[in-house]
mmCIF file of C-alpha atoms in Angstrom:
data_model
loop_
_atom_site.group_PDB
_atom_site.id
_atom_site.type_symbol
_atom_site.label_atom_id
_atom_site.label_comp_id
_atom_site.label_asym_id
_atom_site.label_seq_id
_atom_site.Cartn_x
_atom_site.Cartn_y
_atom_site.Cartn_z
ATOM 1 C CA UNK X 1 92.330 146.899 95.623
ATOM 2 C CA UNK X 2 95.569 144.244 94.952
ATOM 3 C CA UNK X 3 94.629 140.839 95.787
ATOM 4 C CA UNK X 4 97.790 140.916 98.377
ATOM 5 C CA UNK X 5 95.067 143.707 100.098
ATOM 6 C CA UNK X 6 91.867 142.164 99.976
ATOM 7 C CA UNK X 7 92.893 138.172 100.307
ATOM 8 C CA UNK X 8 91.080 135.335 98.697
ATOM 9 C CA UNK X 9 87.809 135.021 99.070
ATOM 10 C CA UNK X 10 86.113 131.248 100.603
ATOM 11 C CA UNK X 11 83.061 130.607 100.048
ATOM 12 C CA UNK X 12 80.874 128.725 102.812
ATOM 13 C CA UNK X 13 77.846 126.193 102.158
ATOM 14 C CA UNK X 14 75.267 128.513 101.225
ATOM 15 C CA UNK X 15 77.360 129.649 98.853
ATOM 16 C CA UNK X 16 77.790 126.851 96.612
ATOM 17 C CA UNK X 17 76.633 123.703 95.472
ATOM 18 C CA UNK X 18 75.579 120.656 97.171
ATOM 19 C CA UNK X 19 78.555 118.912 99.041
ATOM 20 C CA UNK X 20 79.057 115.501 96.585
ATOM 21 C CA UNK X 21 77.367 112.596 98.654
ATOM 22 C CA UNK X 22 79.686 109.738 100.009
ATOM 23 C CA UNK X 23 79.747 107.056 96.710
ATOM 24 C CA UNK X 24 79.118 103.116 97.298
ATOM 25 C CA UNK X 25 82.351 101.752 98.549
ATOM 26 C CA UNK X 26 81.719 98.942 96.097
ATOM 27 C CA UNK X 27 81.644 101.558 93.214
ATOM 28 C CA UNK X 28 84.742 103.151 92.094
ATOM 29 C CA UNK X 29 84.259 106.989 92.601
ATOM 30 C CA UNK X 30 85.075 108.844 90.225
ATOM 31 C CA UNK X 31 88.392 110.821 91.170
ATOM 32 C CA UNK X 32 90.079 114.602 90.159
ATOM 33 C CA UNK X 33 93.012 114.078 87.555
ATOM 34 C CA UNK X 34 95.946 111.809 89.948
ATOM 35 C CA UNK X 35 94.172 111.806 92.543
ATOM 36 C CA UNK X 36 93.166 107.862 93.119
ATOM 37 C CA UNK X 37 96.413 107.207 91.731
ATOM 38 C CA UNK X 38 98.701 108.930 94.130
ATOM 39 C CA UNK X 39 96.410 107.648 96.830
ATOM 40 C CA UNK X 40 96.993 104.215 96.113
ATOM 41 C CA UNK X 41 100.865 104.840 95.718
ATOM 42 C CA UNK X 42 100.568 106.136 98.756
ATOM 43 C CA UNK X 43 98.776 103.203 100.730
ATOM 44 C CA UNK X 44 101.399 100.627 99.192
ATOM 45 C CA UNK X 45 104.429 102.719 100.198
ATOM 46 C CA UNK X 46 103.793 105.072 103.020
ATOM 47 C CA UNK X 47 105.562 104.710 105.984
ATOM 48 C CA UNK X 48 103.266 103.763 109.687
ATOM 49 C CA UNK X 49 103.952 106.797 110.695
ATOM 50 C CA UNK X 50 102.465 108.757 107.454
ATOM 51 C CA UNK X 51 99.619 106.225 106.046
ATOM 52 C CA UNK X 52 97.037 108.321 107.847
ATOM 53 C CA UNK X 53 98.171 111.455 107.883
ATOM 54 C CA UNK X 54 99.021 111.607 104.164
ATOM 55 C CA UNK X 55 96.447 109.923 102.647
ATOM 56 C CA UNK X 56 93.322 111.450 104.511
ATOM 57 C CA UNK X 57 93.721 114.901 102.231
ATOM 58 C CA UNK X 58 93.994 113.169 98.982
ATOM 59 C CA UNK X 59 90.894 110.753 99.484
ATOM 60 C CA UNK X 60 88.773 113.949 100.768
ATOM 61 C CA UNK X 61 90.161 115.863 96.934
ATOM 62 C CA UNK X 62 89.016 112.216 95.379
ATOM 63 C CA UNK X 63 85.802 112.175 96.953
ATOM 64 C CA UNK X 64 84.743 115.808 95.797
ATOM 65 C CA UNK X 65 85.669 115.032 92.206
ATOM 66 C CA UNK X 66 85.851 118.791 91.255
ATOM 67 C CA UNK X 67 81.771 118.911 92.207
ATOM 68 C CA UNK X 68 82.845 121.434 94.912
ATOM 69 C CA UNK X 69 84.889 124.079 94.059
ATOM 70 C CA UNK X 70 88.437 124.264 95.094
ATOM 71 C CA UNK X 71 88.557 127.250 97.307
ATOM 72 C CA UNK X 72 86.302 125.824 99.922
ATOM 73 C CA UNK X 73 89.212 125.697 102.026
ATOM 74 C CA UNK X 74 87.229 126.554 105.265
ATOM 75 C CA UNK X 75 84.959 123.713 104.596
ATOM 76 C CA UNK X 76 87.861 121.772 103.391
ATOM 77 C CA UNK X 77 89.825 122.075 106.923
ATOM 78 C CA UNK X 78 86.553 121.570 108.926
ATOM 79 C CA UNK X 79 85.433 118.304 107.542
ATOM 80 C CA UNK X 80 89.247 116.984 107.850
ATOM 81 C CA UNK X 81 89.899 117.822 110.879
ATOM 82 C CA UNK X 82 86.716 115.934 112.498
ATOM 83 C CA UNK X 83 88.304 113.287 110.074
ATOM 84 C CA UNK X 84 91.579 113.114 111.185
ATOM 85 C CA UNK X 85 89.602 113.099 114.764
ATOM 86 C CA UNK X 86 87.962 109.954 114.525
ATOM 87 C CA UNK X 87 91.149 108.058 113.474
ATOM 88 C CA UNK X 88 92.844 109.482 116.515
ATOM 89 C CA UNK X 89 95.121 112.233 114.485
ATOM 90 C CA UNK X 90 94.855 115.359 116.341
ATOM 91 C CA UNK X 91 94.349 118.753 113.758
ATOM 92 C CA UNK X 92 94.124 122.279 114.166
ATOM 93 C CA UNK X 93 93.119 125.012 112.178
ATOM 94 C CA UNK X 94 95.724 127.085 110.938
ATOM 95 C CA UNK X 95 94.509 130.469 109.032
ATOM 96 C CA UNK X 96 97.395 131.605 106.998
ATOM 97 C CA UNK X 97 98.220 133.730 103.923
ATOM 98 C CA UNK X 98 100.573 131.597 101.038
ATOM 99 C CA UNK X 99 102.982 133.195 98.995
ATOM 100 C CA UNK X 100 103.509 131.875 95.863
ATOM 101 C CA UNK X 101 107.159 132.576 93.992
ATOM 102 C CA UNK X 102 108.467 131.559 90.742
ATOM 103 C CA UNK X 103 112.762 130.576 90.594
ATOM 104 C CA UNK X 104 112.783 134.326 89.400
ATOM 105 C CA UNK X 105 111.066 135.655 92.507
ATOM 106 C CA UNK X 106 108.211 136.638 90.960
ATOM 107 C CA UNK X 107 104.804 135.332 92.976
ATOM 108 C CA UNK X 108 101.556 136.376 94.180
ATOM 109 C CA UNK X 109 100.182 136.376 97.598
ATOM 110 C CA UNK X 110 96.868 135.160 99.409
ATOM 111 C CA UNK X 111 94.801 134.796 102.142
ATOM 112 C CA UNK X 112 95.483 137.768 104.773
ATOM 113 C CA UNK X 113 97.270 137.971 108.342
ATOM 114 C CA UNK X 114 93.721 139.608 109.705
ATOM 115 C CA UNK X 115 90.721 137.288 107.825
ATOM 116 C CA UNK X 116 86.807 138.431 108.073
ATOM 117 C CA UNK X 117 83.679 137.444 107.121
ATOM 118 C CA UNK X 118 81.625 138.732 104.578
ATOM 119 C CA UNK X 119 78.151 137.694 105.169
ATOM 120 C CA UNK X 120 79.044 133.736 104.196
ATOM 121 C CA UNK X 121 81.860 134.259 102.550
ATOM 122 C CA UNK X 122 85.592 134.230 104.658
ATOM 123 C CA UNK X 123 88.022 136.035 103.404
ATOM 124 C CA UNK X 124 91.597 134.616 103.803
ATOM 125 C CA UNK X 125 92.807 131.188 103.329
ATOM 126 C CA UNK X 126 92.956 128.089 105.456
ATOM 127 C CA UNK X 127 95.644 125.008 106.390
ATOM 128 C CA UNK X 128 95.706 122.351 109.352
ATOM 129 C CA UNK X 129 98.121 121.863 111.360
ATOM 130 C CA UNK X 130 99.110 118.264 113.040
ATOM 131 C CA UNK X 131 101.026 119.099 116.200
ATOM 132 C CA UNK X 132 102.101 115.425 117.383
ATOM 133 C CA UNK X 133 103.867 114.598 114.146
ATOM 134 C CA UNK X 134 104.441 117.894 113.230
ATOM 135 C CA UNK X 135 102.408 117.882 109.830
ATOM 136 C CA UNK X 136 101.446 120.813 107.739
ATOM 137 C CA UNK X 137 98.128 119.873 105.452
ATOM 138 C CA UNK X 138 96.750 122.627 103.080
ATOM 139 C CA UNK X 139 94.043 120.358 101.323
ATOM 140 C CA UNK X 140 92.481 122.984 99.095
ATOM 141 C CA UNK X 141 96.248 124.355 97.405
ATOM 142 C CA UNK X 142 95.566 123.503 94.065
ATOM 143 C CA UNK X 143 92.687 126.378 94.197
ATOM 144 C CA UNK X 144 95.648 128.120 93.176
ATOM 145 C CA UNK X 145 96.381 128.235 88.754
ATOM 146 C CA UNK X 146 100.238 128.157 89.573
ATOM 147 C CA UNK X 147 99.911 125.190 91.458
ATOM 148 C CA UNK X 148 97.296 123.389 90.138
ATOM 149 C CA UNK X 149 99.395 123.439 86.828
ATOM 150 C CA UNK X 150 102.093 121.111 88.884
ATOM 151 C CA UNK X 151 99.422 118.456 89.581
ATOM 152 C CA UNK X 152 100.319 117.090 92.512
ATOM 153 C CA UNK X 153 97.415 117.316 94.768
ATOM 154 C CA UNK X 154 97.224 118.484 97.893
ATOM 155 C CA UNK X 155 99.955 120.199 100.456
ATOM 156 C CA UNK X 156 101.452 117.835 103.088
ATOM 157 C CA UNK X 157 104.651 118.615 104.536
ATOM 158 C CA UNK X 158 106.609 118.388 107.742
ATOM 159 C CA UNK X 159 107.148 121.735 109.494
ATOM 160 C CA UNK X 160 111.230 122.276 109.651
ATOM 161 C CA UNK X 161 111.369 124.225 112.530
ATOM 162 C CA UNK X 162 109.035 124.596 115.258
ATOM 163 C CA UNK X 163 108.160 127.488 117.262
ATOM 164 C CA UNK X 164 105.705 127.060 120.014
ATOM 165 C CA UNK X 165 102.668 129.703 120.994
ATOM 166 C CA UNK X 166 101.832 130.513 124.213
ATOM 167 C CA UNK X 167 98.530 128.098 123.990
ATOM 168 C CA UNK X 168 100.856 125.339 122.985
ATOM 169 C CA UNK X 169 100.229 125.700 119.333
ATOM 170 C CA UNK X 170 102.975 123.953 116.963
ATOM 171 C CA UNK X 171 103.631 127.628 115.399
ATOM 172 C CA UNK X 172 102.914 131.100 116.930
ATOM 173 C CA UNK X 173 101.649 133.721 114.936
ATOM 174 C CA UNK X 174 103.689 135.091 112.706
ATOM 175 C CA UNK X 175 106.048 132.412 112.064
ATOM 176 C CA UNK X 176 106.830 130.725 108.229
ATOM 177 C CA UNK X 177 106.440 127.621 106.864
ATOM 178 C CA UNK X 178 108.293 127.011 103.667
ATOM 179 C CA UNK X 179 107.516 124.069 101.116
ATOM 180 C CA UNK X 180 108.551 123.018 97.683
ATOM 181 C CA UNK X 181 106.186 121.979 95.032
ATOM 182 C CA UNK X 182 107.679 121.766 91.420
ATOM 183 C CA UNK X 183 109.639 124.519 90.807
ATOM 184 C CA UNK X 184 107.554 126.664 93.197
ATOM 185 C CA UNK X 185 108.684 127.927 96.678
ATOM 186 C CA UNK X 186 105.161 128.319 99.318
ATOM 187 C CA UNK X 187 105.502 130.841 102.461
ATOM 188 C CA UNK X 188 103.074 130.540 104.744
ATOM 189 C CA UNK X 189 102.688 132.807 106.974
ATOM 190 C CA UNK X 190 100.447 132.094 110.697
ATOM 191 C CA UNK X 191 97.735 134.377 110.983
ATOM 192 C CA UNK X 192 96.913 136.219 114.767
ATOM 193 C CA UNK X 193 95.869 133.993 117.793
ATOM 194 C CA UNK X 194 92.078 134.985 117.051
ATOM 195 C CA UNK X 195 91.997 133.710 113.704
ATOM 196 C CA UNK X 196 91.188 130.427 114.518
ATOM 197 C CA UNK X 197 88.637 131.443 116.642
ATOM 198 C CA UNK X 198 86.680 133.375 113.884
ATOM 199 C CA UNK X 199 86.516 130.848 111.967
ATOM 200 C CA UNK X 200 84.524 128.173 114.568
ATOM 201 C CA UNK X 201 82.591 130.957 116.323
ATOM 202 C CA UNK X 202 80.903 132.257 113.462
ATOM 203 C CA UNK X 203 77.231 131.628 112.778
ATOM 204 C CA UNK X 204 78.432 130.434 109.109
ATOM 205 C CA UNK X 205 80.676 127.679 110.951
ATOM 206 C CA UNK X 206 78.176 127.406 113.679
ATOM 207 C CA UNK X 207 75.213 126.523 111.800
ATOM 208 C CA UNK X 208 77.167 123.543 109.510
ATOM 209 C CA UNK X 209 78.894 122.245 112.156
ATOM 210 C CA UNK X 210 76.981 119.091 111.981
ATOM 211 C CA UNK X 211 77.555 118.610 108.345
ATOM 212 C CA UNK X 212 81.228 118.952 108.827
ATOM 213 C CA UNK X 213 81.194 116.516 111.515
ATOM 214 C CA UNK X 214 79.524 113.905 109.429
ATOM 215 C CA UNK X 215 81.087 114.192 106.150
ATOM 216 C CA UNK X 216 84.309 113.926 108.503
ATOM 217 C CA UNK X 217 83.076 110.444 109.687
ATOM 218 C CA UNK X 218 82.325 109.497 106.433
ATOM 219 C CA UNK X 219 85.348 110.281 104.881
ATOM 220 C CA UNK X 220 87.104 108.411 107.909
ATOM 221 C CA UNK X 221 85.076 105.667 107.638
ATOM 222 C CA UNK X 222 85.884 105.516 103.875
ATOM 223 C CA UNK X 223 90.203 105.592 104.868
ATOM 224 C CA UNK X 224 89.525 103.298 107.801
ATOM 225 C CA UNK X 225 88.168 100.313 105.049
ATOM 226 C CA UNK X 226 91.403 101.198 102.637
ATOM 227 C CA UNK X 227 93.430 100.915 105.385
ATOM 228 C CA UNK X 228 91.665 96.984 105.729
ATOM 229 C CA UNK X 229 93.389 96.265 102.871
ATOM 230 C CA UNK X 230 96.117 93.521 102.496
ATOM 231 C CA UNK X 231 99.306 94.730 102.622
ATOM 232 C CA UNK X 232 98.025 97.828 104.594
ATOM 233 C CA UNK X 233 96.408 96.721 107.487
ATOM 234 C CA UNK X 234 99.173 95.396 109.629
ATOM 235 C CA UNK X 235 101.363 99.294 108.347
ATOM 236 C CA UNK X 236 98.169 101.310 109.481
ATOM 237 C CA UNK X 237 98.328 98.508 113.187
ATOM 238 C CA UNK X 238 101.868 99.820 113.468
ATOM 239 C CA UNK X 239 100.655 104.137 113.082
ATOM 240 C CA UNK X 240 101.329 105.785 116.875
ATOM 241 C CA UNK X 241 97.026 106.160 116.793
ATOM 242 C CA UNK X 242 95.719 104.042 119.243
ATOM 243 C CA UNK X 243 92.068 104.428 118.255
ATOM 244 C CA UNK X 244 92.447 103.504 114.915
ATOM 245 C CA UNK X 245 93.969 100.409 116.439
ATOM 246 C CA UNK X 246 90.479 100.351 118.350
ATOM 247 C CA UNK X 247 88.745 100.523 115.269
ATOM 248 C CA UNK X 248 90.892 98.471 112.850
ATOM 249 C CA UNK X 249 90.312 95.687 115.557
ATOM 250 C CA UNK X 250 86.442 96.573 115.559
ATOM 251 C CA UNK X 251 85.372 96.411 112.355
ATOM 252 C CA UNK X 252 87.934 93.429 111.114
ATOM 253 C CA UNK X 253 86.707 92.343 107.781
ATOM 254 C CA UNK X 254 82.390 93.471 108.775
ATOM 255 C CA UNK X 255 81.065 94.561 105.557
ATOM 256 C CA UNK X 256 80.197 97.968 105.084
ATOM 257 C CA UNK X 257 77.950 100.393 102.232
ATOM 258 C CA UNK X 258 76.034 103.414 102.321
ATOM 259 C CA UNK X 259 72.619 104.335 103.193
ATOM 260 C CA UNK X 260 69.744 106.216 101.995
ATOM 261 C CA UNK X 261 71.349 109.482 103.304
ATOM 262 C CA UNK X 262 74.449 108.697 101.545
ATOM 263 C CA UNK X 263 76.200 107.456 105.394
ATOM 264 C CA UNK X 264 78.661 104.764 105.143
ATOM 265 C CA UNK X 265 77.710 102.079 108.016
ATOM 266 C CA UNK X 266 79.450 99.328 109.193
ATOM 267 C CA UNK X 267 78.100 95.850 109.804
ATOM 268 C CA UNK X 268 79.041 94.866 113.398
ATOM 269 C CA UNK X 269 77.140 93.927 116.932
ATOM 270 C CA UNK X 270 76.132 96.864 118.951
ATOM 271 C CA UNK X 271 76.378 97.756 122.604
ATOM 272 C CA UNK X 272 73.945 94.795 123.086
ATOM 273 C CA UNK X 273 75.511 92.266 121.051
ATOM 274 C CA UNK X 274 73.005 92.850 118.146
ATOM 275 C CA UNK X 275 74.164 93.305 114.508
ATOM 276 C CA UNK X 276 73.221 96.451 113.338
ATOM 277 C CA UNK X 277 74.600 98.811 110.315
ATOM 278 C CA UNK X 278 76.785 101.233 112.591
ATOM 279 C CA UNK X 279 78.292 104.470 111.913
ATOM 280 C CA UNK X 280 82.200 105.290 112.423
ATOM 281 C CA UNK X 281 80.825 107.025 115.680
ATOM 282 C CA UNK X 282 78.358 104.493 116.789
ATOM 283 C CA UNK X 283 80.830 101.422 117.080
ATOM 284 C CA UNK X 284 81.774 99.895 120.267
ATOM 285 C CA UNK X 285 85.430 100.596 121.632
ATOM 286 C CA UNK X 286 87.519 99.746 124.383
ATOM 287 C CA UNK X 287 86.655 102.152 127.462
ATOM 288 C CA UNK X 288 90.590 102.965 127.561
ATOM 289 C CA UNK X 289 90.396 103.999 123.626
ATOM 290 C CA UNK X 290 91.230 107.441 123.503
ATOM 291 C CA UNK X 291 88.385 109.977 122.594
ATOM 292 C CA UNK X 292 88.243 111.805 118.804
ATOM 293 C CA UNK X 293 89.362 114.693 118.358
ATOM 294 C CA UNK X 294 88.122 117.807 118.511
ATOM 295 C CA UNK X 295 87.381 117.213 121.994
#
């Protein structure tokens, strides 16, 4: 069978090794080749309306310093999208197969249009998509030799031409998204409108739910205390998310580390006025802050 046929092959938790626990924020962590570096490039220069939305995939590819492997693209869009969810940045899961051509026209394809399960393993490949700015983030690209060769991290890109599904959906199934990276032209291609759904209903997704949910928070929680930094604070004040405004105002300058189960905790008062080491989650808002996402 051609790997066009069959698709690429994701493996799920079970599957692999531990997921890397969240490092110290006071100890630099170690990062994949560019990775810190076009993160920080990024902080200093992106525009409001980008800071978040750019930087979120490259500090998740920093964080898992090569200690997961790189086609955990299920797992990948899971834990990002809770992530993008607690800094207000609505994401959706977008199951896709990427072609992958050469100037000459030669390529390769993966993923499939119809993905499946294997016991744990998913076979296809996986994107987000971020309606309200019209973002396209495939986190896990450089699982791909071609790519990875480039060295430019992960995929964000702006989707040129909308076309909306019939459950609102930035792109309906069966509609393109084209991006440039090097000398490389990626098609993706949406898969059906019960892809998304096979993904989240499984008992695979199901039963690590949780642990998506809180490496999300702790990745957020992680961006939220970059974006603290001077020079970047008053950029990420100006981003159309009104709860990370919320939780930029929040946490202010609190001090913040990790625990024994590797969960990054803020110092701030609780709903009693106590100080306590809080969680992303856990910290008071506003009652008018908007709600995370997935809701």
């Amino acid at each position: 069978m051609s790997k066009q046929q069959r698709g690429k092959k994701h493996r799920t938790p079970q599957k692999r090794v531990p997921r890397p626990s969240v490092p110290r924020p006071r100890r630099a962590a170690p990062a994949l080749p560019g990775s810190m570096d076009l993160m920080a490039r990024m902080l200093e220069h992106a525009k409001p309306n980008q800071i978040v939305e750019l930087v979120l995939p490259f500090l998740w590819t920093a964080l898992s310093d090569g200690r997961a492997p790189a086609n955990i693209c299920v797992d990948a869009c899971l834990t990002l999208r809770n992530a993008y969810g607690q800094l207000g940045v609505r994401a959706e899961l977008m199951p896709v197969t990427v072609a992958i051509r050469k100037k000459n026209g030669a390529g390769t394809l993966y993923g499939s249009l119809t993905p499946s399960w294997t016991e744990t393993e998913w076979n296809g490949h996986c994107a987000l998509m971020l309606p309200d700015s019209e973002r396209f983030v495939d986190p896990t690209i450089e699982q791909f030799d071609e790519v990875r060769k480039i060295g430019m991290g992960p995929m964000v890109g702006k989707v040129a031409m909308s076309t909306r599904g019939e459950d609102g959906s930035l792109v309906e199934p069966g509609a393109q998204v084209m991006l440039q990276r090097g000398d490389l032209v990626l098609t993706y291609t949406v898969a059906g409108p019960e892809a998304p759904a096979s993904i989240v209903e499984h008992p695979e997704a199901i039963a690590h739910a949780d642990g998506h949910r809180r490496t999300g928070v702790n990745t957020a929680s992680l961006m939220l205390a970059a974006l603290r930094a001077e020079g970047v604070r008053d950029r990420a004040m100006q981003a159309p998310h009104l709860r990370l405004h919320a939780l930029l105002q929040a946490v202010g300058d609190a001090p913040y580390e990790s625990d024994e189960a590797q969960d990054v905790r803020f110092r701030l008062p609780d709903q009693s006025g106590q100080e306590q080491w809080l969680r992303l989650d856990e910290i008071p808002l506003p009652p008018s802050t908007p709600a995370a996402w997935p809701r």
